[in-house]
CSV table of C-alpha atoms and ligand atoms in Angstrom, one decimal:
chain,number,residue,atom,x,y,z
E,1,MET,CA,-11.3,19.3,2.5
E,2,TYR,CA,-12.7,15.8,2.5
E,3,GLY,CA,-15.6,16.4,4.8
E,4,SER,CA,-15.9,14.6,8.2
E,5,ARG,CA,-17.8,11.8,9.7
E,6,THR,CA,-18.4,10.1,13.0
E,7,ALA,CA,-16.6,6.9,13.7
E,8,GLY,CA,-18.0,3.4,13.3
E,9,VAL,CA,-19.7,1.3,10.6
E,10,GLN,CA,-23.2,2.2,10.0
E,11,THR,CA,-25.8,-0.3,8.9
E,12,GLU,CA,-26.7,0.3,5.4
E,13,ARG,CA,-29.2,3.1,4.8
E,14,ALA,CA,-32.1,2.4,2.4
E,15,MET,CA,-30.6,5.0,0.1
E,16,ALA,CA,-26.9,5.2,0.6
E,17,LYS,CA,-23.9,6.8,-1.1
E,18,ILE,CA,-21.4,4.2,-2.2
E,19,ALA,CA,-17.9,4.3,-3.6
E,20,MET,CA,-16.8,1.2,-5.5
E,21,LYS,CA,-13.2,0.6,-6.8
E,22,PHE,CA,-12.2,-2.0,-9.4
E,23,GLY,CA,-8.6,-3.0,-9.8
E,24,GLY,CA,-6.7,-4.0,-13.0
E,25,THR,CA,-7.7,-7.6,-13.2
E,26,SER,CA,-11.3,-6.7,-12.5
E,27,VAL,CA,-11.4,-4.6,-15.6
E,28,GLY,CA,-8.8,-6.7,-17.5
E,29,ASP,CA,-10.9,-7.2,-20.7
E,30,LEU,CA,-14.2,-6.2,-22.2
E,31,ASP,CA,-16.2,-9.0,-20.7
E,32,ARG,CA,-14.9,-8.1,-17.3
E,33,ILE,CA,-15.8,-4.5,-17.8
E,34,ARG,CA,-19.3,-5.6,-18.7
E,35,HIS,CA,-19.4,-7.8,-15.5
E,36,VAL,CA,-18.3,-4.7,-13.5
E,37,ALA,CA,-21.1,-2.7,-15.1
E,38,GLY,CA,-23.5,-5.4,-13.8
E,39,LEU,CA,-22.2,-5.0,-10.2
E,40,VAL,CA,-22.6,-1.2,-10.4
E,41,ALA,CA,-26.1,-1.6,-11.9
E,42,LYS,CA,-27.0,-3.8,-9.0
E,43,GLU,CA,-26.1,-1.0,-6.4
E,44,VAL,CA,-28.0,1.5,-8.5
E,45,SER,CA,-31.1,-0.6,-8.6
E,46,ARG,CA,-31.0,-0.7,-4.8
E,47,GLY,CA,-31.5,3.0,-4.9
E,48,HIS,CA,-27.9,4.0,-4.0
E,49,GLN,CA,-25.8,6.9,-5.4
E,50,VAL,CA,-22.6,5.4,-6.8
E,51,ALA,CA,-19.2,6.7,-7.6
E,52,VAL,CA,-16.9,4.1,-9.2
E,53,VAL,CA,-13.1,4.4,-9.3
E,54,VAL,CA,-11.3,2.3,-11.9
E,55,SER,CA,-7.7,1.2,-12.4
E,56,ALA,CA,-6.1,0.6,-15.8
E,57,MET,CA,-6.7,-2.8,-17.4
E,58,ALA,CA,-4.2,-5.4,-16.0
E,59,GLY,CA,-0.7,-5.0,-17.4
E,60,GLU,CA,-1.5,-1.6,-19.1
E,61,THR,CA,0.3,0.6,-16.6
E,62,ASN,CA,3.4,-1.6,-16.7
E,63,LYS,CA,3.4,-1.3,-20.5
E,64,LEU,CA,3.1,2.5,-20.3
E,65,VAL,CA,5.9,2.8,-17.7
E,66,GLY,CA,8.1,0.5,-19.8
E,67,TRP,CA,7.6,2.6,-23.0
E,68,THR,CA,8.4,5.8,-21.2
E,69,ARG,CA,11.6,4.4,-19.7
E,70,GLU,CA,12.6,2.9,-23.0
E,71,ILE,CA,12.5,6.1,-24.8
E,72,SER,CA,14.5,7.8,-22.1
E,73,PRO,CA,15.5,6.6,-18.6
E,74,LEU,CA,15.9,10.2,-17.7
E,75,HIS,CA,12.4,11.3,-18.8
E,76,ASP,CA,10.6,14.3,-17.4
E,77,ALA,CA,8.3,13.1,-14.6
E,78,ARG,CA,5.5,15.4,-15.8
E,79,GLU,CA,5.5,13.6,-19.2
E,80,TYR,CA,5.7,10.2,-17.4
E,81,ASP,CA,2.5,11.2,-15.7
E,82,VAL,CA,0.8,12.1,-19.0
E,83,VAL,CA,1.6,8.7,-20.4
E,84,VAL,CA,0.9,6.4,-17.4
E,85,ALA,CA,-2.3,8.2,-16.4
E,86,ALA,CA,-3.7,7.2,-19.8
E,87,GLY,CA,-4.6,3.6,-18.8
E,88,GLU,CA,-7.2,4.8,-16.3
E,89,GLN,CA,-8.8,7.2,-18.9
E,90,ILE,CA,-9.5,4.2,-21.1
E,91,THR,CA,-11.2,2.1,-18.5
E,92,ALA,CA,-13.2,5.0,-17.1
E,93,GLY,CA,-14.6,5.7,-20.6
E,94,LEU,CA,-15.2,2.1,-21.4
E,95,LEU,CA,-17.1,1.4,-18.1
E,96,ALA,CA,-19.3,4.5,-18.7
E,97,VAL,CA,-20.1,3.1,-22.2
E,98,ALA,CA,-20.8,-0.3,-20.7
E,99,LEU,CA,-23.2,1.2,-18.1
E,100,GLY,CA,-24.9,3.2,-20.8
E,101,ALA,CA,-25.4,0.1,-22.9
E,102,ILE,CA,-27.4,-1.5,-20.1
E,103,GLY,CA,-29.4,1.6,-19.5
E,104,VAL,CA,-27.6,3.0,-16.5
E,105,SER,CA,-27.0,6.8,-16.6
E,106,ALA,CA,-23.2,7.3,-16.2
E,107,ARG,CA,-20.4,9.6,-17.2
E,108,SER,CA,-16.6,9.4,-16.9
E,109,TRP,CA,-14.5,11.8,-14.9
E,110,LEU,CA,-10.7,12.4,-15.2
E,111,GLY,CA,-8.8,13.6,-12.2
E,112,TRP,CA,-8.6,17.2,-13.4
E,113,GLN,CA,-12.3,17.4,-14.3
E,114,ILE,CA,-13.5,16.9,-10.7
E,115,PRO,CA,-10.9,18.2,-9.7
E,116,ILE,CA,-8.7,16.0,-7.6
E,117,ARG,CA,-5.9,18.3,-6.5
E,118,THR,CA,-2.5,16.8,-5.7
E,119,SER,CA,0.9,17.9,-4.5
E,120,ALA,CA,3.6,18.8,-7.1
E,121,MET,CA,5.5,15.5,-6.7
E,122,HIS,CA,4.9,14.0,-10.2
E,123,GLY,CA,5.0,10.3,-10.3
E,124,SER,CA,4.2,9.9,-6.5
E,125,ALA,CA,1.9,12.9,-5.8
E,126,ARG,CA,-0.3,13.0,-2.7
E,127,ILE,CA,-4.0,14.0,-2.9
E,128,GLU,CA,-4.4,17.4,-1.2
E,129,GLY,CA,-8.1,18.0,-1.7
E,130,ILE,CA,-11.1,17.0,-3.7
E,131,ASP,CA,-13.8,19.4,-4.7
E,132,ALA,CA,-16.9,17.2,-4.4
E,133,ALA,CA,-19.5,19.8,-5.5
E,134,LEU,CA,-19.8,18.8,-9.2
E,135,LEU,CA,-19.7,15.1,-8.4
E,136,ASN,CA,-22.4,15.5,-5.7
E,137,GLU,CA,-24.6,17.4,-8.1
E,138,ARG,CA,-24.5,14.7,-10.7
E,139,LEU,CA,-24.8,11.9,-8.1
E,140,GLY,CA,-27.9,13.6,-6.8
E,141,GLN,CA,-29.4,13.5,-10.3
E,142,GLY,CA,-28.9,9.7,-10.2
E,143,GLN,CA,-25.9,9.7,-12.6
E,144,VAL,CA,-23.1,7.2,-11.8
E,145,ALA,CA,-19.7,8.9,-11.7
E,146,VAL,CA,-17.0,6.7,-13.3
E,147,ILE,CA,-13.7,8.2,-12.1
E,148,ALA,CA,-10.3,7.5,-13.4
E,149,GLY,CA,-8.2,6.4,-10.5
E,150,PHE,CA,-4.4,7.0,-9.9
E,151,GLN,CA,-4.5,10.6,-11.3
E,152,GLY,CA,-5.1,14.2,-10.3
E,153,ILE,CA,-4.0,17.7,-11.2
E,154,ALA,CA,-0.9,19.2,-9.7
E,155,PRO,CA,-0.4,22.9,-8.8
E,156,ASP,CA,1.4,23.4,-12.1
E,157,HIS,CA,-1.9,22.5,-13.8
E,158,ARG,CA,-0.5,19.3,-15.2
E,159,ILE,CA,-1.6,15.7,-14.9
E,160,SER,CA,-0.2,14.0,-11.8
E,161,THR,CA,-0.2,10.3,-10.7
E,162,LEU,CA,-0.2,8.9,-7.2
E,163,GLY,CA,2.4,6.2,-7.3
E,164,ARG,CA,1.8,2.5,-8.2
E,165,GLY,CA,-1.3,1.1,-6.7
E,166,GLY,CA,-2.7,4.6,-6.3
E,167,SER,CA,-6.2,4.0,-7.5
E,168,ASP,CA,-7.0,2.6,-4.0
E,169,THR,CA,-6.1,6.0,-2.7
E,170,SER,CA,-8.2,7.7,-5.2
E,171,ALA,CA,-11.2,5.6,-4.2
E,172,VAL,CA,-10.9,6.1,-0.5
E,173,ALA,CA,-10.3,9.9,-0.9
E,174,VAL,CA,-13.3,10.2,-3.2
E,175,ALA,CA,-15.4,8.2,-0.6
E,176,ALA,CA,-14.2,10.6,2.1
E,177,ALA,CA,-14.9,13.7,-0.1
E,178,ILE,CA,-18.5,12.7,-1.0
E,179,GLU,CA,-19.0,11.4,2.5
E,180,ALA,CA,-19.9,7.9,1.2
E,181,ASP,CA,-21.5,5.4,3.6
E,182,ARG,CA,-18.8,2.9,2.5
E,183,CYS,CA,-16.0,2.3,0.1
E,184,ASP,CA,-15.9,-1.2,-1.5
E,185,ILE,CA,-12.6,-2.1,-3.0
E,186,TYR,CA,-13.2,-4.9,-5.5
E,187,THR,CA,-10.1,-7.0,-6.3
E,188,ASP,CA,-9.0,-10.5,-7.5
E,189,VAL,CA,-9.0,-11.9,-3.9
E,190,ASP,CA,-11.9,-12.1,-1.6
E,191,GLY,CA,-10.3,-10.1,1.2
E,192,VAL,CA,-7.3,-9.5,3.4
E,193,TYR,CA,-5.5,-12.7,4.4
E,194,THR,CA,-3.4,-13.6,7.4
E,195,THR,CA,-0.5,-13.8,4.9
E,196,ASP,CA,0.1,-14.4,1.2
E,197,PRO,CA,-2.0,-17.5,0.3
E,198,ARG,CA,0.5,-18.3,-2.5
E,199,ILE,CA,3.1,-19.0,0.2
E,200,VAL,CA,0.8,-20.4,2.8
E,201,PRO,CA,-2.2,-22.3,1.4
E,202,LYS,CA,-3.6,-22.4,4.9
E,203,ALA,CA,-3.8,-18.6,5.2
E,204,ARG,CA,-7.2,-17.4,6.4
E,205,ARG,CA,-9.3,-14.5,5.3
E,206,LEU,CA,-9.7,-12.0,8.0
E,207,GLU,CA,-13.3,-10.8,8.7
E,208,LYS,CA,-12.1,-7.5,10.2
E,209,VAL,CA,-8.8,-5.7,10.4
E,210,ALA,CA,-8.1,-2.6,12.5
E,211,PHE,CA,-7.0,0.4,10.5
E,212,GLU,CA,-3.6,0.5,12.3
E,213,GLU,CA,-2.9,-3.1,11.5
E,214,MET,CA,-3.8,-2.7,7.9
E,215,LEU,CA,-1.5,0.3,7.7
E,216,GLU,CA,1.4,-1.8,9.0
E,217,MET,CA,0.5,-4.7,6.7
E,218,ALA,CA,0.3,-2.5,3.7
E,219,SER,CA,3.6,-0.7,4.4
E,220,LEU,CA,5.4,-3.9,5.3
E,221,GLY,CA,4.6,-5.6,2.0
E,222,ALA,CA,1.0,-6.9,1.9
E,223,LYS,CA,-0.1,-5.7,-1.6
E,224,VAL,CA,-3.9,-5.6,-1.2
E,225,LEU,CA,-4.1,-1.8,-0.6
E,226,GLN,CA,-1.8,1.1,-1.2
E,227,THR,CA,-0.6,2.4,2.2
E,228,ARG,CA,-1.8,5.9,1.6
E,229,SER,CA,-5.4,4.7,1.1
E,230,VAL,CA,-5.4,3.1,4.5
E,231,GLU,CA,-4.0,6.4,6.0
E,232,ILE,CA,-6.9,8.3,4.5
E,233,ALA,CA,-9.5,5.7,5.5
E,234,MET,CA,-8.2,5.9,9.1
E,235,LEU,CA,-8.1,9.7,9.2
E,236,TYR,CA,-11.6,10.2,7.8
E,237,ARG,CA,-13.1,7.1,9.3
E,238,VAL,CA,-14.2,5.6,5.9
E,239,PRO,CA,-15.6,2.1,6.3
E,240,VAL,CA,-13.6,0.2,3.7
E,241,ARG,CA,-14.4,-3.3,2.5
E,242,VAL,CA,-12.1,-5.5,0.4
E,243,LEU,CA,-14.2,-7.8,-1.8
E,244,SER,CA,-13.7,-10.2,-4.8
E,245,THR,CA,-15.1,-9.0,-8.1
E,246,PHE,CA,-15.6,-12.5,-9.2
E,247,ASP,CA,-17.3,-13.7,-6.0
E,248,PRO,CA,-18.7,-10.6,-4.4
E,249,ASP,CA,-20.7,-12.6,-1.8
E,250,ALA,CA,-17.7,-14.4,-0.5
E,251,GLY,CA,-17.5,-12.3,2.6
E,252,GLY,CA,-14.6,-9.9,2.2
E,253,THR,CA,-12.7,-8.0,4.9
E,254,LEU,CA,-13.9,-4.9,6.7
E,255,LEU,CA,-11.4,-2.3,7.9
E,256,CYS,CA,-12.6,-0.9,11.2
E,257,ASP,CA,-11.6,0.7,14.5
E,258,GLU,CA,-9.7,-1.3,17.0
E,259,GLU,CA,-12.6,-1.2,19.4
E,260,ASP,CA,-14.8,-3.1,16.9
E,261,ILE,CA,-12.6,-6.1,17.0
E,262,VAL,CA,-13.5,-8.4,19.9
E,263,GLU,CA,-11.1,-11.3,19.7
E,264,LYS,CA,-7.6,-9.9,19.6
E,265,LYS,CA,-5.0,-12.6,18.9
E,266,PRO,CA,-1.4,-11.6,19.6
E,267,VAL,CA,-0.6,-11.7,15.9
E,268,THR,CA,-3.2,-10.9,13.2
E,269,GLY,CA,-1.0,-11.2,10.1
E,270,ILE,CA,2.4,-11.8,8.6
E,271,ALA,CA,3.8,-9.7,5.9
E,272,TYR,CA,7.0,-9.9,3.9
E,273,SER,CA,8.9,-7.8,1.4
E,274,ARG,CA,11.7,-8.8,-0.9
E,275,ASP,CA,12.3,-5.3,-2.0
E,276,GLU,CA,15.0,-4.8,0.6
E,277,ALA,CA,18.8,-4.1,0.6
E,278,LYS,CA,21.2,-3.8,3.5
E,279,ILE,CA,24.2,-1.6,3.7
E,280,SER,CA,26.9,-1.8,6.5
E,281,LEU,CA,29.4,0.9,7.3
E,282,MET,CA,32.4,-0.7,9.1
E,283,LYS,CA,34.6,1.1,11.6
E,284,ILE,CA,32.9,4.5,11.7
E,285,PRO,CA,34.0,6.9,14.5
E,286,ASP,CA,32.0,6.5,17.7
E,287,ARG,CA,31.3,10.2,18.3
E,288,PRO,CA,28.4,12.7,18.1
E,289,GLY,CA,27.5,13.9,14.6
E,290,ILE,CA,28.4,10.7,12.7
E,291,ALA,CA,24.8,9.4,12.3
E,292,ALA,CA,23.9,12.9,11.0
E,293,ALA,CA,26.8,12.7,8.6
E,294,ILE,CA,25.5,9.4,7.2
E,295,PHE,CA,21.7,10.0,7.1
E,296,GLY,CA,21.8,13.6,6.0
E,297,PRO,CA,23.4,12.8,2.5
E,298,LEU,CA,21.0,9.8,2.2
E,299,ALA,CA,18.0,12.0,2.8
E,300,ASP,CA,19.3,14.5,0.3
E,301,ALA,CA,19.7,11.7,-2.3
E,302,GLY,CA,16.0,10.8,-1.7
E,303,VAL,CA,16.8,7.4,-0.1
E,304,ASN,CA,14.2,6.2,2.4
E,305,VAL,CA,16.1,4.5,5.2
E,306,ASP,CA,14.1,1.8,7.0
E,307,MET,CA,15.7,-0.4,9.7
E,308,ILE,CA,18.9,0.8,11.4
E,309,VAL,CA,21.2,-0.9,13.9
E,310,GLN,CA,24.4,0.5,15.4
E,311,ASN,CA,26.7,-1.8,17.3
E,312,VAL,CA,28.1,-1.0,20.7
E,313,SER,CA,31.7,-0.1,20.1
E,314,GLU,CA,34.3,-2.4,21.6
E,315,ASP,CA,37.0,0.2,22.2
E,316,GLY,CA,34.9,3.3,22.5
E,317,ARG,CA,36.4,4.7,19.3
E,318,ARG,CA,35.0,2.9,16.3
E,319,THR,CA,31.8,1.0,15.7
E,320,ASP,CA,29.7,-0.5,12.8
E,321,LEU,CA,26.3,0.7,11.5
E,322,THR,CA,23.8,-1.2,9.3
E,323,PHE,CA,20.7,0.0,7.7
E,324,THR,CA,18.2,-1.0,5.0
E,325,CYS,CA,16.5,0.7,2.0
E,326,THR,CA,14.7,-0.6,-1.0
E,327,ARG,CA,16.7,-2.4,-3.8
E,328,SER,CA,15.9,0.3,-6.3
E,329,GLU,CA,17.6,2.8,-4.0
E,330,LEU,CA,20.7,0.8,-3.3
E,331,ALA,CA,22.8,2.2,-6.0
E,332,ARG,CA,21.8,5.8,-5.1
E,333,ALA,CA,22.5,5.1,-1.4
E,334,LEU,CA,26.0,3.7,-2.1
E,335,ASP,CA,26.8,6.6,-4.4
E,336,ALA,CA,25.7,9.2,-1.7
E,337,LEU,CA,27.8,7.4,1.0
E,338,GLU,CA,30.9,7.2,-1.2
E,339,LYS,CA,30.7,10.9,-1.8
E,340,ALA,CA,30.2,11.6,1.9
E,341,GLY,CA,33.0,9.1,2.7
E,342,PRO,CA,35.6,11.7,3.9
E,343,ALA,CA,33.0,13.4,6.2
E,344,ILE,CA,31.9,10.1,7.7
E,345,GLY,CA,35.3,8.4,8.0
E,346,TYR,CA,34.3,4.7,7.6
E,347,ARG,CA,36.9,2.0,6.7
E,348,GLU,CA,34.7,-0.1,4.4
E,349,ILE,CA,31.1,-0.3,3.0
E,350,THR,CA,29.4,-3.6,2.3
E,351,SER,CA,26.0,-4.2,0.8
E,352,ASP,CA,23.7,-7.1,0.3
E,353,ALA,CA,20.6,-7.1,-2.0
E,354,ASN,CA,19.7,-10.7,-1.2
E,355,VAL,CA,17.7,-9.9,1.9
E,356,ALA,CA,14.1,-9.8,2.8
E,357,LYS,CA,12.0,-8.5,5.6
E,358,VAL,CA,9.4,-10.6,7.5
E,359,SER,CA,7.0,-8.9,9.9
E,360,ILE,CA,4.5,-10.0,12.4
E,361,ILE,CA,1.6,-7.6,13.0
E,362,GLY,CA,-1.2,-7.4,15.5
E,363,ILE,CA,-2.9,-4.9,17.9
E,364,GLY,CA,-3.1,-7.8,20.4
E,365,MET,CA,0.6,-7.6,20.8
E,366,ARG,CA,0.2,-4.7,23.2
E,367,ALA,CA,-1.5,-6.9,25.7
E,368,HIS,CA,0.5,-10.1,25.2
E,369,PRO,CA,4.0,-10.3,26.4
E,370,GLY,CA,6.6,-12.7,24.8
E,371,VAL,CA,5.2,-12.3,21.3
E,372,ALA,CA,8.6,-11.3,19.8
E,373,GLN,CA,10.3,-14.2,21.6
E,374,THR,CA,8.0,-16.7,19.8
E,375,MET,CA,9.2,-15.2,16.5
E,376,PHE,CA,12.9,-15.4,17.4
E,377,ARG,CA,12.6,-19.0,18.7
E,378,THR,CA,10.7,-20.1,15.7
E,379,LEU,CA,13.3,-18.7,13.3
E,380,SER,CA,16.1,-20.2,15.3
E,381,GLU,CA,14.5,-23.6,15.2
E,382,LYS,CA,14.5,-23.4,11.4
E,383,GLY,CA,18.2,-22.3,11.5
E,384,ILE,CA,17.3,-18.8,10.1
E,385,ASN,CA,19.7,-16.1,11.1
E,386,ILE,CA,18.3,-12.7,11.9
E,387,LYS,CA,20.4,-9.8,10.6
E,388,VAL,CA,18.4,-6.8,11.8
E,389,ILE,CA,15.4,-6.3,14.0
E,390,SER,CA,13.0,-3.4,14.4
E,391,THR,CA,9.8,-3.1,16.4
E,392,SER,CA,6.9,-0.8,17.0
E,393,GLU,CA,4.0,-1.2,19.4
E,394,ILE,CA,2.1,-3.5,17.0
E,395,LYS,CA,4.7,-5.1,14.8
E,396,VAL,CA,8.1,-6.9,14.9
E,397,SER,CA,10.2,-7.0,11.7
E,398,VAL,CA,13.3,-9.0,11.0
E,399,LEU,CA,15.7,-8.9,8.1
E,400,ILE,CA,16.8,-12.4,6.9
E,401,SER,CA,18.4,-13.9,3.8
E,402,GLU,CA,16.0,-13.8,0.9
E,403,GLU,CA,16.2,-17.6,0.4
E,404,TYR,CA,14.5,-18.2,3.7
E,405,VAL,CA,11.4,-16.0,3.2
E,406,GLU,CA,8.9,-18.7,2.4
E,407,LEU,CA,10.2,-21.0,5.2
E,408,ALA,CA,10.0,-18.2,7.7
E,409,VAL,CA,6.5,-17.1,6.8
E,410,ARG,CA,5.2,-20.6,6.9
E,411,ALA,CA,6.8,-21.4,10.2
E,412,LEU,CA,5.6,-18.2,11.8
E,413,HIS,CA,2.1,-18.7,10.4
E,414,SER,CA,1.8,-21.9,12.3
E,415,ALA,CA,3.7,-20.7,15.4
E,416,TYR,CA,1.1,-18.0,15.9
E,417,GLU,CA,-1.8,-20.4,15.2
E,418,LEU,CA,-3.0,-18.6,12.2
E,419,ASP,CA,-3.3,-21.8,10.0
E,420,ALA,CA,-6.8,-22.6,8.9
E,421,ALA,CA,-8.2,-25.8,10.4
M,501,LIG,N1,-2.8,1.5,-12.7
M,501,LIG,C1,-2.0,2.0,-11.6
M,501,LIG,C2,-1.0,0.9,-11.3
M,501,LIG,O1,-0.9,-0.1,-11.8
M,501,LIG,C3,-2.8,2.3,-10.4
M,501,LIG,C4,-3.6,1.2,-9.8
M,501,LIG,O2,-3.9,0.2,-10.5
M,501,LIG,O3,-3.9,1.3,-8.6
M,501,LIG,O4,-0.2,1.2,-10.4
M,502,LIG,MG1,-3.8,-2.5,-6.5
């Protein structure tokens, strides 16, 4: 479906195939679109074939989402997609015009014209396949393809969108489909940082990040790349670089295989997410079938449960269970649990939306014991209480009160020696 490739980052071929992606701030006004056209023209003048994927102009998608919700909160998801996909159509056309104006042969492509086929899940569809034949034909003729990101065509032949931030995924999937030598994601920062530089000014840019680490970082709250784009990059071995549109020579960050990273610190990065809510079910029966009675109805209600803890019961009969979901799902989760109340048999439900998740991530964790302990000690020294913990091979996440997020991130950043000198 996407084509295949061998692993590893190739040195640039004299004539390469390149996918470039520009985010919302990079195409935020006409001057910026002209600037982007200049960056594309530069690659063309090096003799490369170029496919460009664009986002909507900054703020545009929010506006379109807002309009749709305002007319009807219970809108049809297929019409939502028609409206919100429009932002990318405008930038794709404008960039093609800007390229033409400086003498670069280019044309715009909407998702359905390629086509980029997606699943039926309107509003958060997954790319299922890209037919690269037409694109390749035009690229081969030296024409730049300017592709509207974030959109595709669903099995019902209607426009679909890939979920917020989805043009990253369009770009990596297009890169895989045309077997591009690399996929450059241009954004408003010059790479992936050890943590959010707005919270920790001493955060450092990472030269390289392993695909697995980037996957955790993205899904645990780092907003540079949509999680699905990293999955596709990892699966199809697409060498992805994150670069600044405004300072393209600043270095950037390369996503690569774990083996390509020589120095493996125990912790590579710290992510956080405020979009968390916690629900506790008190005094549930301690017997087989209860977890299923809780999580079945939640799954049916479309609630994505994240962290889970169940206490050891004191008397062997009743226990407490706590889990987390996103804030936007909290009301739905409570509703589902209240309806399932008789089948579960809890005494009380409590919920808390003022929580946040802080995570440490690093492939080096596998080889370094005691990494989690440093996290727990650091938080306790700051008097921060941990409400829930979850771990995987390369990450540890804790749930804490939202008011302590910045303090926790800063303390952990220095505890793991990530601060820039
Ligand atoms: N414009 C869409 C959004 O804001 C897609 C993207 O920019 O990646 O979510
Ligand atoms: Mg984005």
